Short mmCIF file of N, CA and C in Angstrom, two decimals:
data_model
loop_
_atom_site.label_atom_id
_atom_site.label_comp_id
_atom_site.label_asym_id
_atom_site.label_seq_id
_atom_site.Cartn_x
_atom_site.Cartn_y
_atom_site.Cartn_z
N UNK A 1478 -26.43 20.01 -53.16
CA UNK A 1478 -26.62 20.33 -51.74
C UNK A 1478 -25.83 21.60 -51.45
N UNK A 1479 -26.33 22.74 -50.47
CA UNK A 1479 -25.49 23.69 -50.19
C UNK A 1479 -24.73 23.67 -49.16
N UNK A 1480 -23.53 24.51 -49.58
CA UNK A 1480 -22.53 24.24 -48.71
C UNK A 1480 -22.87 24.55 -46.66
N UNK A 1481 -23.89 24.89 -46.58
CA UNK A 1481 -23.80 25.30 -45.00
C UNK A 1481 -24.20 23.78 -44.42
N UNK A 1482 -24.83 23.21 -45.73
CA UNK A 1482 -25.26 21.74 -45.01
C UNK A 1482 -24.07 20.91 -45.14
N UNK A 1483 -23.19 20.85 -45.89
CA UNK A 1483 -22.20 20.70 -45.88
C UNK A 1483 -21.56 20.52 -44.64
N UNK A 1484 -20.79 21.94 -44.22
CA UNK A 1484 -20.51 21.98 -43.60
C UNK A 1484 -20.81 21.12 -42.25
N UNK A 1485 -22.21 21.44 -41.81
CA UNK A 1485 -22.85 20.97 -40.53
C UNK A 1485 -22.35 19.90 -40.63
N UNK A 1486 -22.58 18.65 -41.90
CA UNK A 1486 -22.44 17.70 -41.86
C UNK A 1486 -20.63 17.23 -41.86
N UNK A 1487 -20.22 17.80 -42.09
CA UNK A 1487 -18.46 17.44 -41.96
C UNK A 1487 -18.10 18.10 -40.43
N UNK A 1488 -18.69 18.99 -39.37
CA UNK A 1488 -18.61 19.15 -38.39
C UNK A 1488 -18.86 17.85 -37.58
N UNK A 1489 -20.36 17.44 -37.97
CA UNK A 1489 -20.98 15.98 -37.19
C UNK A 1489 -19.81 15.22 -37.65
N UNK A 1490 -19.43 15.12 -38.74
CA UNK A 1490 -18.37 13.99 -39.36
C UNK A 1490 -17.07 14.04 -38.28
N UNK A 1491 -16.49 14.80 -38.29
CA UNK A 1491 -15.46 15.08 -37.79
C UNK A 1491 -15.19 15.33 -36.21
N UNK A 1492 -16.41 15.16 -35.59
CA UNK A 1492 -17.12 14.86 -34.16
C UNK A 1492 -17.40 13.56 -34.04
N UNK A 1493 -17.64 12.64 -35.30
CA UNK A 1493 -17.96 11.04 -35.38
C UNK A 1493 -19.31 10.92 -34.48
N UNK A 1494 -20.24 12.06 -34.99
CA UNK A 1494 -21.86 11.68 -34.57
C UNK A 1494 -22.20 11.71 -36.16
N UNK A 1495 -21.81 10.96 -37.12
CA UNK A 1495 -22.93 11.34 -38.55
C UNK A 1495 -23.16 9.47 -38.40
N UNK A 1496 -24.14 9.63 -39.20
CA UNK A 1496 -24.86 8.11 -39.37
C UNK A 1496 -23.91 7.44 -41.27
N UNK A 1497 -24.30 6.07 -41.05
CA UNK A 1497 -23.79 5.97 -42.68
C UNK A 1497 -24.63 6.86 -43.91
N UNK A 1498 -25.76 7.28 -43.89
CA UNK A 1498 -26.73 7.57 -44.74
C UNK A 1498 -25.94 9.11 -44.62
N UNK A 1499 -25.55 9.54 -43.80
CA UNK A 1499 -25.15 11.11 -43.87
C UNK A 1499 -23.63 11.28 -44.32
N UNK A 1500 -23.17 9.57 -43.55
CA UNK A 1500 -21.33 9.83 -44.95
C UNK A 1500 -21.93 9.40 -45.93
N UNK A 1501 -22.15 9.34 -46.29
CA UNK A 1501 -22.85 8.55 -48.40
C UNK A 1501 -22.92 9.90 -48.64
N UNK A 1502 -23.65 10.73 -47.96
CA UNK A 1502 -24.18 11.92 -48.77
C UNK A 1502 -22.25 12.94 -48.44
N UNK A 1503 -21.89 13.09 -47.90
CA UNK A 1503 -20.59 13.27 -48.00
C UNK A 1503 -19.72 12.91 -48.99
N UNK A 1504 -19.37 11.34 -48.71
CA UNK A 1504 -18.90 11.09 -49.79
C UNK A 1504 -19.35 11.11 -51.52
N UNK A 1505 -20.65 11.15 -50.94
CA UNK A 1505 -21.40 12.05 -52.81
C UNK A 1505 -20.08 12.66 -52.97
N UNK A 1506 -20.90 13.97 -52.08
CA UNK A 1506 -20.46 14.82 -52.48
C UNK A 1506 -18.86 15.58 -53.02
N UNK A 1507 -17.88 14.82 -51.80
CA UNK A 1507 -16.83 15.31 -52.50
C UNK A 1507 -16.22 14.05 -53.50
N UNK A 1508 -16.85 13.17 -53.56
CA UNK A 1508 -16.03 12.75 -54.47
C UNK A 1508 -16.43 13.04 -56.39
N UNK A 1509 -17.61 14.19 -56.66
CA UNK A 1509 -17.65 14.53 -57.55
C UNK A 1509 -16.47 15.38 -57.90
N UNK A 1510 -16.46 15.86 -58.69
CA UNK A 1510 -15.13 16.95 -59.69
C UNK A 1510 -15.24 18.12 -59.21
N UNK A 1511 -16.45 18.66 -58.82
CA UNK A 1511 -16.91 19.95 -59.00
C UNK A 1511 -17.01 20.64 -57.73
N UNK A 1512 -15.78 20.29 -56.67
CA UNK A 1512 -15.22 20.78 -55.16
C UNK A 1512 -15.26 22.38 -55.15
N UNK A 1513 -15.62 23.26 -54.58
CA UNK A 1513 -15.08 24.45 -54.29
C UNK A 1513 -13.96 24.25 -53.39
N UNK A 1514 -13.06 25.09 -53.77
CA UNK A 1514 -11.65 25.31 -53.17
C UNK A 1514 -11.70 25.34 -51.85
N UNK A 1515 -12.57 25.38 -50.91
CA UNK A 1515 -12.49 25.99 -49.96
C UNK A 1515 -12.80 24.40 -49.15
N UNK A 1516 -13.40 23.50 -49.74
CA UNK A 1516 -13.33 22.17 -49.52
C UNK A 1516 -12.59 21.25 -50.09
N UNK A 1517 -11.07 21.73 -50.39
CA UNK A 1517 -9.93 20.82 -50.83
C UNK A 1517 -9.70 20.11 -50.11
N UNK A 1518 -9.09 20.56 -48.39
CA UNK A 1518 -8.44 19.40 -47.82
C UNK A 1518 -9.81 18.59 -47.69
N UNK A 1519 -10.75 18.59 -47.27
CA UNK A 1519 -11.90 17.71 -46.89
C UNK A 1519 -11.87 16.34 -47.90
N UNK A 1520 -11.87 17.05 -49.71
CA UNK A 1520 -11.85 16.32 -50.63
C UNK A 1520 -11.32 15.46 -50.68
N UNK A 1521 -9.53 15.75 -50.57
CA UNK A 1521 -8.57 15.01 -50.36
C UNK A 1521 -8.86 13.94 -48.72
N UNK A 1522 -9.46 13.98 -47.78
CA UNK A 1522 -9.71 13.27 -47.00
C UNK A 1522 -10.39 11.98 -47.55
N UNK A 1523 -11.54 12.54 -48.16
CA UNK A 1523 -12.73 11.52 -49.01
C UNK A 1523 -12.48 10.83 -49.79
N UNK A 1524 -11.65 11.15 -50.41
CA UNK A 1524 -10.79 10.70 -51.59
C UNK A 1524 -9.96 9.46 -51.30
N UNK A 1525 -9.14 9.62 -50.13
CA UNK A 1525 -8.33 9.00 -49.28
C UNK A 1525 -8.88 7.69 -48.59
N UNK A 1526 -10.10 7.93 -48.19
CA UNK A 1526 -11.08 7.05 -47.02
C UNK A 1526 -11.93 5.79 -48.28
N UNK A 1527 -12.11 6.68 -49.47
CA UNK A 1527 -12.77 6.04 -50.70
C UNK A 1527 -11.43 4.53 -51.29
N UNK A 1528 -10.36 5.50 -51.37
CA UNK A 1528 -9.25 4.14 -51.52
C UNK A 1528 -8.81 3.34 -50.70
N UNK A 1529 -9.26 3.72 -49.52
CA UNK A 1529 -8.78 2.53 -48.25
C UNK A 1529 -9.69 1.74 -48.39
N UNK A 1530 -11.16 1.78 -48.61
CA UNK A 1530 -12.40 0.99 -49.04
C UNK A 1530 -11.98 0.21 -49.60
N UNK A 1531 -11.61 0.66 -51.38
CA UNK A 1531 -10.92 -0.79 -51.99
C UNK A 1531 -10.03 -1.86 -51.60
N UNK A 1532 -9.25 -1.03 -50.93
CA UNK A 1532 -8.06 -1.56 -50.89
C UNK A 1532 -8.58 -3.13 -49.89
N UNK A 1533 -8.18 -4.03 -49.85
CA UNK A 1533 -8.61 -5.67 -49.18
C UNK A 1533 -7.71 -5.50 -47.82
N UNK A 1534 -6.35 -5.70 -47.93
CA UNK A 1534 -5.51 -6.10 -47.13
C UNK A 1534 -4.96 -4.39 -46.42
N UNK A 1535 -5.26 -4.33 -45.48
CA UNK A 1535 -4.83 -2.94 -44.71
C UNK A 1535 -3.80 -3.19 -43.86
N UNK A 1536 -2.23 -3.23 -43.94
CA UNK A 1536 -1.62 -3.04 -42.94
C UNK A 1536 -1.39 -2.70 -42.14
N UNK A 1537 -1.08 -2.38 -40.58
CA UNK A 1537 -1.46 -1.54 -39.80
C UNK A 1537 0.14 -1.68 -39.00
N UNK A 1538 1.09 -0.48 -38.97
CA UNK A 1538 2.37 -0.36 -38.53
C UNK A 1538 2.49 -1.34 -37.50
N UNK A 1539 3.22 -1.36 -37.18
CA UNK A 1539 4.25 -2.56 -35.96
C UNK A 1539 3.81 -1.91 -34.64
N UNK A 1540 2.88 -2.44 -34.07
CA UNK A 1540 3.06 -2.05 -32.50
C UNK A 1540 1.89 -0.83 -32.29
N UNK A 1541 1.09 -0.69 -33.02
CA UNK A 1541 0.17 0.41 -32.99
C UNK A 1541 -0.65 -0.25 -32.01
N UNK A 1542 -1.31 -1.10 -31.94
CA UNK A 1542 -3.11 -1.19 -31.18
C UNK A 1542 -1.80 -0.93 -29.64
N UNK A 1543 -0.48 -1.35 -29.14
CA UNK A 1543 0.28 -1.49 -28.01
C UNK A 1543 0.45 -0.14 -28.06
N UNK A 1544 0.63 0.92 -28.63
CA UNK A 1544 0.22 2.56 -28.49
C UNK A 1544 -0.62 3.09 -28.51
N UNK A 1545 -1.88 2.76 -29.23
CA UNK A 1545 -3.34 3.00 -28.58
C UNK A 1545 -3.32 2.81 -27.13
N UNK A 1546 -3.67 1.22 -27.16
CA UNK A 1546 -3.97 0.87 -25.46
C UNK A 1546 -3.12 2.08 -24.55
N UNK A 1547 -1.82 1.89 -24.75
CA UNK A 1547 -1.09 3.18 -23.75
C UNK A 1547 -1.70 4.38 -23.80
N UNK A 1548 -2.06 5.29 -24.95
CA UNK A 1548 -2.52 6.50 -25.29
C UNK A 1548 -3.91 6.15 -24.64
N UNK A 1549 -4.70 5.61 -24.47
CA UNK A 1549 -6.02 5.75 -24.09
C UNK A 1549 -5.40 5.49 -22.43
N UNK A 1550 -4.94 4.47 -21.40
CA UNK A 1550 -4.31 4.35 -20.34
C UNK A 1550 -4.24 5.76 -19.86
N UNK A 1551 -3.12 6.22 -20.78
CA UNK A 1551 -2.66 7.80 -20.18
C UNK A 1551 -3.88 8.45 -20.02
N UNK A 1552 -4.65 8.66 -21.00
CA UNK A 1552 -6.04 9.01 -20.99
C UNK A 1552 -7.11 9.10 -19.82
N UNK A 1553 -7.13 7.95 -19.61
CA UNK A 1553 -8.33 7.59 -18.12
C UNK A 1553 -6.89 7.82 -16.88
N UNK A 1554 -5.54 8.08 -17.46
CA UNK A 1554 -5.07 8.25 -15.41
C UNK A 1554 -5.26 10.11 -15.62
N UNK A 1555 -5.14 10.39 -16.76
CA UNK A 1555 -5.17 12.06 -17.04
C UNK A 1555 -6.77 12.25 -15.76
N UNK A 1556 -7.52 11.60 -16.76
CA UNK A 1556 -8.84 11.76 -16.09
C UNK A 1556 -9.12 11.66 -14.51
N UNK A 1557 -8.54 10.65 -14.40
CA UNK A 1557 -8.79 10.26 -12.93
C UNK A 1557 -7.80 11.53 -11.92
N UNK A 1558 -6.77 11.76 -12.46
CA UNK A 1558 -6.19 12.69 -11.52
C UNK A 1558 -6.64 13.66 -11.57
N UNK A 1559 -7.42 14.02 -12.74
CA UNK A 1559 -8.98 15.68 -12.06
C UNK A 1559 -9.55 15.38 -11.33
N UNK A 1560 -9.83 14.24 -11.30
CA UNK A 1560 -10.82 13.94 -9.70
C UNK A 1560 -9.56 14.09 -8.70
N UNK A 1561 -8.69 13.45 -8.76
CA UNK A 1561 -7.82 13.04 -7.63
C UNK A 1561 -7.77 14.94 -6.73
N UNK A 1562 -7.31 15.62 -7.59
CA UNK A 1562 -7.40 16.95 -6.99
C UNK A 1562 -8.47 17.53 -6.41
N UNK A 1563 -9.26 17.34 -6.16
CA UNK A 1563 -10.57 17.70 -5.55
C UNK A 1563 -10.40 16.82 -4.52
N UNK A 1564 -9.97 15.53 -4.15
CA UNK A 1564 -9.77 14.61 -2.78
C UNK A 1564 -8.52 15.41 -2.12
N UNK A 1565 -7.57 14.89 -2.97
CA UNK A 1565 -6.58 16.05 -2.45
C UNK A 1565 -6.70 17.91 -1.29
N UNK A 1566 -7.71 18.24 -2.02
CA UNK A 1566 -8.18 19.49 -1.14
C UNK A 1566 -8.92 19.23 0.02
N UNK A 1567 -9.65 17.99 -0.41
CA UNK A 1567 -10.12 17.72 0.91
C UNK A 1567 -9.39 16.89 1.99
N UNK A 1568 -8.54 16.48 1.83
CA UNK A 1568 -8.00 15.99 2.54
C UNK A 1568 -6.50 16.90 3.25
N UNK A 1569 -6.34 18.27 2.38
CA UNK A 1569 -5.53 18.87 2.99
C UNK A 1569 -6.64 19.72 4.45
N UNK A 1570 -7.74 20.19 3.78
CA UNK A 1570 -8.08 21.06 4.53
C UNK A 1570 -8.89 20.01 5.98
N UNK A 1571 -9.56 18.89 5.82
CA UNK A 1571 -9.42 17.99 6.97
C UNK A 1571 -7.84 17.70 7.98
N UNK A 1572 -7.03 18.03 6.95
CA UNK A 1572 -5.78 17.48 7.78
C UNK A 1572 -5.11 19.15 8.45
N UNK A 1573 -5.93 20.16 8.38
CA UNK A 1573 -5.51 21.63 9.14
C UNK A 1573 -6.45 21.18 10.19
N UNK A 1574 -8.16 20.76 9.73
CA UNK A 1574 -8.73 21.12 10.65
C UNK A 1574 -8.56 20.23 12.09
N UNK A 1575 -8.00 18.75 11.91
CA UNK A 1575 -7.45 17.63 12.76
C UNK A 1575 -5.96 18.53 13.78
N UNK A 1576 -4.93 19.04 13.09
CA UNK A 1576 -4.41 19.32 13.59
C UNK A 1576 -4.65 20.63 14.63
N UNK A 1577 -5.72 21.54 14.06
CA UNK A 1577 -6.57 22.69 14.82
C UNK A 1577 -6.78 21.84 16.19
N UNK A 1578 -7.73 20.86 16.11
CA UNK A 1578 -8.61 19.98 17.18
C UNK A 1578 -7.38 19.66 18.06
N UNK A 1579 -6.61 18.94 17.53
CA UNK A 1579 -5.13 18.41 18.66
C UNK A 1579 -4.64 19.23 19.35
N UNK A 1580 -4.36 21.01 18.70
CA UNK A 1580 -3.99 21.86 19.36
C UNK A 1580 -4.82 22.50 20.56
N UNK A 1581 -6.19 22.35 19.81
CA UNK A 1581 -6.71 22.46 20.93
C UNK A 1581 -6.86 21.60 21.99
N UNK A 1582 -7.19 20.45 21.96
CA UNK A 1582 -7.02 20.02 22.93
C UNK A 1582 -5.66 19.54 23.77
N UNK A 1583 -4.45 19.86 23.27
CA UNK A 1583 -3.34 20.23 24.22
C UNK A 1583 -3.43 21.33 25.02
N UNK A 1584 -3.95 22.19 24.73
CA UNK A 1584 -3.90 23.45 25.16
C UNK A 1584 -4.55 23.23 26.55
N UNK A 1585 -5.75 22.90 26.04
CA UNK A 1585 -7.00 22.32 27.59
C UNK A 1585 -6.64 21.39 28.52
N UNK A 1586 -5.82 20.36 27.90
CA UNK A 1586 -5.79 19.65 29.14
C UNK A 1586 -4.10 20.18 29.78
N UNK A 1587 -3.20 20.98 29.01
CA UNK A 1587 -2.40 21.78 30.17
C UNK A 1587 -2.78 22.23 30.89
N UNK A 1588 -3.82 23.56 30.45
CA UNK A 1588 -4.41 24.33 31.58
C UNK A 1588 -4.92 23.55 32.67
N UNK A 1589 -5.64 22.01 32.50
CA UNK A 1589 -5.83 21.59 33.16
C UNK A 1589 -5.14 20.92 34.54
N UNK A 1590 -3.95 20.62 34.07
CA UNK A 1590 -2.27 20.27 34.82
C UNK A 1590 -2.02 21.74 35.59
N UNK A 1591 -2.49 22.73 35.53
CA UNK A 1591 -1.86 23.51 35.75
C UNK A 1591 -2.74 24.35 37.16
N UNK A 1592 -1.65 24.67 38.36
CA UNK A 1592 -2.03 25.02 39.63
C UNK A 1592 -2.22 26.66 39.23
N UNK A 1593 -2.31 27.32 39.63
CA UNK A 1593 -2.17 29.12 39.43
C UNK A 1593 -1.22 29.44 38.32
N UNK A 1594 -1.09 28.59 37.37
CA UNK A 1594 0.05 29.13 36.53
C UNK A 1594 1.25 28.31 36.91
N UNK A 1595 1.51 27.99 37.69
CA UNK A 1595 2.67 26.94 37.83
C UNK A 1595 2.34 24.98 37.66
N UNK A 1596 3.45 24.18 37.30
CA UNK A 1596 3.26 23.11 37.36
C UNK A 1596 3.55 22.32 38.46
N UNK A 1597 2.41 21.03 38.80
CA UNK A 1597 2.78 20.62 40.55
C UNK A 1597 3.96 20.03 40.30
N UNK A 1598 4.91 19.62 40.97
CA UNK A 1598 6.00 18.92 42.01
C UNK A 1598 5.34 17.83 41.72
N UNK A 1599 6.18 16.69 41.75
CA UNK A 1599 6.36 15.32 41.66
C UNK A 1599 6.61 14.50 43.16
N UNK A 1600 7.33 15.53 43.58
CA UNK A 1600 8.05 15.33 44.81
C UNK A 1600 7.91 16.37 46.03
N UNK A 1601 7.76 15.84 47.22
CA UNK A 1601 7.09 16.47 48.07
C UNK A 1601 8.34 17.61 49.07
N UNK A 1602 9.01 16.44 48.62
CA UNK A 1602 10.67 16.61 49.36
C UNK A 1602 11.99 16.96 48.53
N UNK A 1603 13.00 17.59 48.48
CA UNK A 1603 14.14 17.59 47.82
C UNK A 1603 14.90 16.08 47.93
N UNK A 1604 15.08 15.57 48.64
CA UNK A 1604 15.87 14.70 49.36
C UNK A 1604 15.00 13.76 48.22
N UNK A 1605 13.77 13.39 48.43
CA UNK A 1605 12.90 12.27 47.61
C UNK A 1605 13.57 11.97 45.98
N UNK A 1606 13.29 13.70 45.87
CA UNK A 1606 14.01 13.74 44.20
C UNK A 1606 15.22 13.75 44.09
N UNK A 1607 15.90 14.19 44.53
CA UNK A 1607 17.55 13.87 44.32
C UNK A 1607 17.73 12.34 44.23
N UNK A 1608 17.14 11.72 45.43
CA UNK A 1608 17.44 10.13 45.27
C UNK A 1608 16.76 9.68 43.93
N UNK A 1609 15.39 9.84 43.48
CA UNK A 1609 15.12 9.30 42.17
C UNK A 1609 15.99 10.04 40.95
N UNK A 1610 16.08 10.93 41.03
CA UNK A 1610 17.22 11.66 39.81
C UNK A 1610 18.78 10.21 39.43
N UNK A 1611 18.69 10.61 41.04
CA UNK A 1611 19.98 9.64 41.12
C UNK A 1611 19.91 8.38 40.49
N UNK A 1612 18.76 7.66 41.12
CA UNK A 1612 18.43 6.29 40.43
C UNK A 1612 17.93 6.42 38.48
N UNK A 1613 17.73 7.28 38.33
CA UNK A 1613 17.49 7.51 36.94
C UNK A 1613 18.48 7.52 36.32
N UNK A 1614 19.67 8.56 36.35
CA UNK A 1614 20.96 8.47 36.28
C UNK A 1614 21.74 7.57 35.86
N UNK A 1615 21.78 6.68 37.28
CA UNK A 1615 22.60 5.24 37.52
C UNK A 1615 21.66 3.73 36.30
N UNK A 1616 19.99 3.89 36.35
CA UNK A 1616 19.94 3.17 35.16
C UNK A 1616 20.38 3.43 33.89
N UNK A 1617 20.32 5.06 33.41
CA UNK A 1617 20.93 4.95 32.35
C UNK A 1617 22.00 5.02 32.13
N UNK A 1618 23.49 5.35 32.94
CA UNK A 1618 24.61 5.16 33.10
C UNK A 1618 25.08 3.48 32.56
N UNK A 1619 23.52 2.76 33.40
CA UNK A 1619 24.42 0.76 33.23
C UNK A 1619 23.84 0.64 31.73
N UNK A 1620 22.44 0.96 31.20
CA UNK A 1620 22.33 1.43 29.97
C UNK A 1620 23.49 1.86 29.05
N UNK A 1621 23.83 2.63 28.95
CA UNK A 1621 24.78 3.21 28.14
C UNK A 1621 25.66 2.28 28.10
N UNK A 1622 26.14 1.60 29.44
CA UNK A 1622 27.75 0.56 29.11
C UNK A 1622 27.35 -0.70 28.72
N UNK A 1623 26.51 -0.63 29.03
CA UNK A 1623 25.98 -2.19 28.10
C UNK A 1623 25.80 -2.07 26.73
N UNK A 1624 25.48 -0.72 25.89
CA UNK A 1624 25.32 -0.41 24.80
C UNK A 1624 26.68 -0.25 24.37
N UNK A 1625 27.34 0.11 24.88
CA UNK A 1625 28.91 0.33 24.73
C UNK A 1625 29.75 -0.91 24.73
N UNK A 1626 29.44 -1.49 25.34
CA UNK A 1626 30.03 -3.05 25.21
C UNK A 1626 29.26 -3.45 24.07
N UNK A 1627 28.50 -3.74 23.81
CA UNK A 1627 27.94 -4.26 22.32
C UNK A 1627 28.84 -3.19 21.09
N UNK A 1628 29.07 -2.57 21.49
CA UNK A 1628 29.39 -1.69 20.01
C UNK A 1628 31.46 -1.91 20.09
N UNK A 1629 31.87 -2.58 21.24
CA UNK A 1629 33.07 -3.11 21.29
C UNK A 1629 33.18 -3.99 20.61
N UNK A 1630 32.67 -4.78 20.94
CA UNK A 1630 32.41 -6.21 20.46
C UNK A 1630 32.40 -6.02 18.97
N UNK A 1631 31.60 -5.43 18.09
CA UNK A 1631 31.18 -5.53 17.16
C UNK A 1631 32.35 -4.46 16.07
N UNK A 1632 33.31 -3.72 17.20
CA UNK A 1632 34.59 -3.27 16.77
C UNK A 1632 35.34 -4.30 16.45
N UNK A 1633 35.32 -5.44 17.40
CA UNK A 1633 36.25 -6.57 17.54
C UNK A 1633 36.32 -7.29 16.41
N UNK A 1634 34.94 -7.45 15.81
CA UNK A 1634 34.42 -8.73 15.07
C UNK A 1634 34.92 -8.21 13.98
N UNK A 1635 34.42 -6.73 13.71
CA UNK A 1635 35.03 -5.97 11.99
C UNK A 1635 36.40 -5.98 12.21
N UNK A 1636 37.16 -5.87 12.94
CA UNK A 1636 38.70 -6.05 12.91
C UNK A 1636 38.96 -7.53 12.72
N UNK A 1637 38.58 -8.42 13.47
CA UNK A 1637 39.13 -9.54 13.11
C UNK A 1637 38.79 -10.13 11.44
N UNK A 1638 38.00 -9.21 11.22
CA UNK A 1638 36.77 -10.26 9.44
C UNK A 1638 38.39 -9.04 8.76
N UNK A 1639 38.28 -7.98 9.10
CA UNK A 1639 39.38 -7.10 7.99
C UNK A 1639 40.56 -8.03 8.07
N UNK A 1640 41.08 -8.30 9.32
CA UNK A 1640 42.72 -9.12 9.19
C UNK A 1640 42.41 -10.40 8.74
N UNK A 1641 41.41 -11.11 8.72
CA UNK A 1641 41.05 -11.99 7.58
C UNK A 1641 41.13 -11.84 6.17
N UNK A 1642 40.31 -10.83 5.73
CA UNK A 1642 40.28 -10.34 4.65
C UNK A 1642 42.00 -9.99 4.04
N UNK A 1643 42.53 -9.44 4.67
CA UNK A 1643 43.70 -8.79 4.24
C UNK A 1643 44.47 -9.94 4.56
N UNK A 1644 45.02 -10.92 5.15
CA UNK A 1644 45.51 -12.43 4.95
C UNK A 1644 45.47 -12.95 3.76
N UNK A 1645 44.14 -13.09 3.02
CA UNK A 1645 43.83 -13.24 2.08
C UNK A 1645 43.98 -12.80 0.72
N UNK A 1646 44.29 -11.70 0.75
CA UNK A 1646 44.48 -11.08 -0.75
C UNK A 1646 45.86 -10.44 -0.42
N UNK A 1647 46.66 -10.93 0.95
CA UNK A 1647 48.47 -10.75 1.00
C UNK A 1647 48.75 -12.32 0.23
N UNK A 1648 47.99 -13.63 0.83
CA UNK A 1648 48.60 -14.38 0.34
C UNK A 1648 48.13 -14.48 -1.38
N UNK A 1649 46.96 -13.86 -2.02
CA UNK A 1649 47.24 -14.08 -3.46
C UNK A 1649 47.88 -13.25 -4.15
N UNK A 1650 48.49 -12.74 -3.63
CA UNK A 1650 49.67 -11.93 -4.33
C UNK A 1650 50.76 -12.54 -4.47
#
């Protein structure tokens, strides 16, 4: 057989599209004597694949098919995250065009709030607003001391658990 068919056929081989009838004719071939140099390592492959044939009992290292499975795993997430990047773009450029839309419509419904350029009054009167200011004020003023009393308290409690604590490891000494 000449070598270009050869070749073709150790390309298909080595792609794992050849049929058994096309390794036979492979393994013919290199396992005769009469190799050109230029198909050594191949030989030595054939050669190799021919004694694993005989051989009955094939050992197979400690933990291999549990590094396959992983190596193929990595494999399909490799894969899947080429897709993932193409969602990714779309979902950045949906998430400009959402925030575009929001801006715009802040924009519109200010203008809409809005008298000649100024914003209306709440209050018709000074006197009206000072008193609600005031009352705003004074709730969060009783706010605040009520929050402030809780955070006493809870001064109290960590002081009393520490002079516990420290009672404790004065008397095991």
């Amino acid at each position: 057989m000449n070598t270009d068919n050869i070749r073709k056929l150790l390309d298909k081989f080595y792609n794992g599209e050849t049929d058994a009838a096309e390794e036979r004719i492979l393994e013919d071939f290199f396992l005769k004597d009469d190799v050109s140099s230029g198909f050594e390592t191949d030989r030595k492959v054939f050669i190799s694949l021919a004694t694993l044939k005989d051989e009955k009992d094939i050992v197979l290292p400690e933990g291999m098919d549990k590094r396959l499975s992983e190596k193929i795993d990595m494999w399909e997430r490799q894969e899947k995250s080429g897709r993932r990047k193409r969602y990714t773009l779309y979902r950045y450029i949906s998430g400009v065009a959402a925030a575009v839309f929001v801006g715009v419509c802040i924009h519109w419904f200010m203008d809409a709030d809005k008298d000649n350029g100024r914003m209306k009054d709440t209050f018709d009167s000074p006197q009206d607003a000072y008193e609600a200011t005031e009352n705003a004020l004074q709730l969060f003023a009783e706010a605040f001391n009520k929050g402030d009393m809780q955070v006493e308290k809870a001064r109290e409690a960590t002081r009393n658990i520490k002079e516990k604590i420290d009672n404790i490891k004065n008397f095991r000494k």
